[in-house]
Amino acid sequence: MTLTRLAGSWQVEWPTLTFNARDLFAELRASRLLPTGCSSIDAELLRGGLREGHLIEICGEPASGKTQLCLTAAAQTLLRGERVAWIDTGASFSAARLIDVLCALRPPLQADHAQLEAALGRVLVAPARDVHAVLDVLGGLLASGDASAAAIEPLPPQNPRLGLVVLDALPGIAGPLLGVARQAQGPALLARLAAALRALAAARRVPVLAANGWVGSGGGGGGGRPALSEAWRAAPHARLRLRLGDAGRCGGVAVPGCWRHEAALLGSSHAPPAAGAGFVIGAAGVAAAR
């Protein structure tokens, strides 16, 4: 491959990202900060919440709270009257659990079935079993602002704005590309996925949450790293690490079976690394540990 062709291929996979400091600062000042629903993560790690236009990776072992944090952020978005696009790669989306979180956050919804149905109607769920299907959905969202015609039924233009995009989860679609018998184009496809997620976040001024796994040492100890390869490492604007901690306290009272989780910010384009944000998972989703 000639140098010219190689450069052209790189441009397709990773579009040139050149900014000056003034533009970056203006973008940060103009962007909204949207709550995850967990005050400890918002205040102690994210400096106010999820920044619109950013790709935020949430990584951790199974049962560390990744999907629950995504559901809590989705509920917050719906309660603002905005829409959520949920790209489901492993049948992890639970409408019943989302209803529980919504009703716990806003109890009158338990008796107001019309409002509850309206909120659920603002959730666009797109099953995607491989990276090509995810790219199709992202392309549709980027092109229309609503959805991929192949994966999500388009909505009329009078519908509320798109407020959050969730990809749950990365390993199910990207992991097979990077295995022992990986395809030759695996890293390139992963790079395309990262570029598409960032492009969607920037173009639609929406936070994009991507759930990822954790490999290596885990549990209560340190060590390990986010799943996927070097092709993904620089993709997110911010990387949150969740882990299951020790049996803790729920609502300030010791409760058997209630586990305190820990969150850390491993890296971010607008905040320094930080650790120690405790949270628990309850009826209202993810909430700060007290």
XYZ file of C-alpha atoms in Angstrom:
290
model
C 0.000 0.000 0.000
C 1.405 3.388 -0.954
C 1.834 6.138 1.604
C -1.005 8.109 -0.022
C -3.395 5.157 0.158
C -2.365 4.442 3.746
C -3.052 8.048 4.717
C -6.450 7.891 3.017
C -7.349 4.715 4.892
C -6.375 6.331 8.209
C -8.542 9.363 7.446
C -11.576 7.101 6.945
C -11.006 5.211 10.201
C -9.976 8.182 12.354
C -11.026 11.556 10.925
C -8.526 14.328 11.591
C -9.288 15.989 14.935
C -7.586 19.378 14.987
C -8.750 22.114 17.352
C -7.298 25.169 18.985
C -7.505 25.786 22.713
C -9.997 28.647 22.336
C -12.475 26.453 20.451
C -12.118 23.627 22.955
C -12.709 25.993 25.872
C -15.757 27.528 24.159
C -17.156 24.044 23.532
C -16.756 23.081 27.181
C -18.491 26.252 28.362
C -21.390 25.805 25.928
C -22.059 22.134 26.618
C -24.656 20.983 29.157
C -23.861 18.727 32.084
C -26.550 16.080 32.496
C -27.011 14.059 35.711
C -26.377 10.337 35.838
C -28.745 10.103 38.791
C -25.908 9.296 41.210
C -24.806 12.458 43.020
C -21.472 11.018 44.195
C -20.398 10.110 40.645
C -21.658 13.422 39.255
C -20.076 15.660 41.893
C -16.908 13.797 42.879
C -15.853 12.384 39.495
C -17.586 14.056 36.549
C -17.644 17.635 37.873
C -21.364 18.000 37.379
C -22.511 15.078 35.261
C -22.363 13.674 31.749
C -21.084 16.245 29.275
C -23.111 16.453 26.085
C -21.049 15.797 22.980
C -18.789 13.354 24.828
C -18.293 9.598 24.674
C -18.130 8.181 28.209
C -16.943 4.630 28.781
C -18.247 2.743 31.829
C -16.060 -0.275 32.513
C -16.065 -2.943 35.180
C -16.539 -6.605 35.987
C -19.945 -8.311 35.796
C -22.349 -7.092 38.524
C -20.313 -3.922 39.094
C -23.281 -1.727 38.106
C -22.595 -0.766 34.467
C -26.058 -1.488 33.058
C -27.722 -0.138 36.219
C -25.886 3.176 35.868
C -26.934 3.353 32.207
C -30.574 2.649 33.179
C -30.446 5.326 35.876
C -29.062 7.890 33.433
C -31.749 6.847 30.937
C -34.472 7.382 33.538
C -33.121 10.858 34.317
C -33.191 11.671 30.605
C -36.781 10.481 30.206
C -37.898 12.509 33.229
C -36.499 15.610 31.496
C -38.849 14.844 28.600
C -36.048 13.801 26.223
C -35.513 10.592 24.274
C -33.061 7.730 24.777
C -31.542 5.472 22.121
C -30.424 2.151 23.635
C -28.278 -0.092 21.423
C -28.641 -3.538 22.963
C -25.922 -6.021 21.996
C -26.632 -8.687 24.613
C -30.330 -8.556 25.503
C -29.463 -6.537 28.622
C -32.223 -3.935 28.332
C -35.078 -4.463 30.794
C -38.209 -2.369 30.380
C -39.500 -3.704 33.710
C -36.376 -2.508 35.517
C -36.595 0.893 33.826
C -40.211 1.201 34.980
C -39.133 0.409 38.557
C -36.452 3.110 38.444
C -38.796 5.694 36.937
C -41.484 5.024 39.544
C -38.972 5.123 42.400
C -37.604 8.448 41.190
C -41.070 9.901 40.560
C -43.690 8.001 42.631
C -46.777 9.656 41.014
C -45.948 7.730 37.839
C -47.151 4.549 39.567
C -50.712 5.809 39.248
C -50.282 7.858 36.079
C -50.144 5.164 33.434
C -50.462 7.630 30.568
C -47.337 9.533 31.641
C -45.460 6.298 32.261
C -46.353 4.981 28.821
C -45.335 8.307 27.289
C -41.931 8.059 28.976
C -41.419 4.488 27.776
C -42.433 5.580 24.286
C -39.416 7.883 24.226
C -37.025 4.919 24.492
C -35.721 3.597 21.170
C -34.290 0.091 21.594
C -32.132 -1.300 18.786
C -30.940 -4.916 19.087
C -27.517 -5.291 17.458
C -25.656 -8.580 17.432
C -22.428 -7.513 15.691
C -20.338 -4.428 15.027
C -21.796 -3.966 11.544
C -25.327 -3.727 12.974
C -24.153 -1.166 15.543
C -22.493 0.909 12.816
C -25.754 0.829 10.834
C -27.708 2.145 13.829
C -25.129 4.858 14.551
C -25.156 5.886 10.914
C -28.930 6.212 10.988
C -28.871 8.260 14.186
C -26.179 10.518 12.743
C -27.962 10.987 9.422
C -31.484 11.623 10.664
C -31.206 12.503 14.321
C -33.799 9.855 15.049
C -32.866 6.295 14.181
C -31.631 3.780 11.690
C -34.470 2.763 9.416
C -33.177 -0.796 9.555
C -33.119 -1.009 13.334
C -35.392 1.578 14.928
C -38.694 2.893 13.652
C -38.219 6.608 12.769
C -40.184 9.121 14.817
C -42.088 12.186 13.588
C -40.109 15.445 13.719
C -42.283 16.906 16.509
C -40.898 14.387 19.021
C -38.544 15.563 21.804
C -34.831 15.815 21.248
C -32.478 12.892 21.649
C -30.921 13.266 25.096
C -28.831 10.114 25.593
C -27.366 7.216 23.610
C -26.391 3.960 25.367
C -24.307 1.138 23.881
C -24.605 -1.878 26.176
C -22.202 -3.502 25.791
C -18.940 -3.314 23.844
C -17.315 -6.721 24.517
C -20.151 -8.715 22.982
C -19.645 -7.130 19.573
C -16.023 -6.005 19.635
C -14.435 -8.825 21.632
C -14.797 -11.429 18.872
C -12.902 -9.122 16.501
C -9.841 -9.174 18.746
C -9.711 -12.831 19.856
C -7.068 -15.443 19.180
C -8.543 -16.172 15.770
C -9.371 -12.531 15.114
C -10.312 -11.249 11.745
C -7.682 -9.253 9.920
C -9.999 -6.229 9.821
C -10.862 -6.406 13.548
C -8.785 -3.445 14.792
C -9.904 -1.335 11.826
C -13.576 -2.085 12.564
C -13.055 -1.181 16.208
C -11.468 2.094 15.136
C -14.465 2.775 12.881
C -16.826 2.086 15.774
C -14.952 4.492 18.052
C -14.969 7.217 15.384
C -18.710 6.710 14.735
C -19.574 6.971 18.445
C -17.561 10.178 18.842
C -19.023 11.639 15.652
C -22.580 10.952 16.835
C -21.900 12.500 20.251
C -20.453 15.650 18.678
C -22.988 16.059 15.863
C -26.107 15.498 18.013
C -24.733 17.231 21.138
C -25.608 14.186 23.199
C -23.690 12.128 25.784
C -22.970 8.593 24.594
C -22.470 5.894 27.243
C -20.557 2.760 26.220
C -20.404 -0.139 28.682
C -17.164 -2.136 28.585
C -15.762 -5.069 30.522
C -12.678 -5.359 32.724
C -9.921 -7.930 32.372
C -7.263 -8.987 34.837
C -7.337 -8.528 38.604
C -10.645 -7.306 39.946
C -12.928 -7.702 42.886
C -11.833 -5.727 45.894
C -8.256 -5.386 44.686
C -6.541 -3.310 42.074
C -4.939 -4.174 38.779
C -6.429 -5.113 35.484
C -7.500 -2.921 32.599
C -10.541 -2.153 30.454
C -11.380 -4.817 27.895
C -10.571 -4.409 24.186
C -7.295 -3.429 22.603
C -5.118 -0.378 22.064
C -7.393 0.514 19.139
C -10.040 1.521 21.699
C -7.962 2.978 24.516
C -8.001 6.595 23.331
C -11.605 6.549 22.071
C -13.633 7.841 25.071
C -13.533 11.402 26.366
C -13.936 9.992 29.882
C -13.541 6.535 31.407
C -15.390 5.490 34.571
C -14.353 2.353 36.422
C -16.972 0.604 38.564
C -16.304 -2.240 40.968
C -18.177 -4.190 43.578
C -16.937 -3.339 47.045
C -17.871 -4.638 50.485
C -21.235 -5.166 52.146
C -22.378 -1.676 53.031
C -25.176 0.530 54.225
C -28.345 1.445 52.336
C -29.958 4.728 53.272
C -27.585 5.088 56.220
C -28.703 1.782 57.751
C -26.837 -1.514 57.619
C -28.867 -3.886 55.485
C -27.955 -7.542 54.807
C -27.341 -8.126 51.130
C -26.748 -4.446 50.370
C -23.395 -3.996 48.673
C -21.438 -0.778 48.453
C -19.886 -0.233 45.047
C -16.994 2.058 44.197
C -16.507 4.300 41.165
C -13.322 5.937 39.908
C -12.536 8.272 37.036
C -9.550 6.739 35.264
C -9.183 9.431 32.651
C -10.995 12.428 31.224
C -10.440 15.291 28.817
C -11.853 17.810 31.318
C -11.203 16.463 34.829
C -8.282 14.836 36.679
C -8.394 11.147 37.665
C -10.255 10.591 40.925
C -11.455 7.682 43.048
C -13.607 6.874 46.022
C -17.149 7.717 44.879
C -19.302 5.179 46.691
C -22.698 4.082 45.427
C -25.374 1.477 46.015
C -27.942 -0.058 43.684
C -31.542 0.052 44.818
C -35.086 0.587 43.618
C -34.182 4.024 42.210
C -31.191 2.630 40.344
C -27.700 3.822 41.205
C -27.524 6.248 44.144
C -24.776 7.722 46.286
C -23.778 5.586 49.292
C -24.473 7.233 52.624
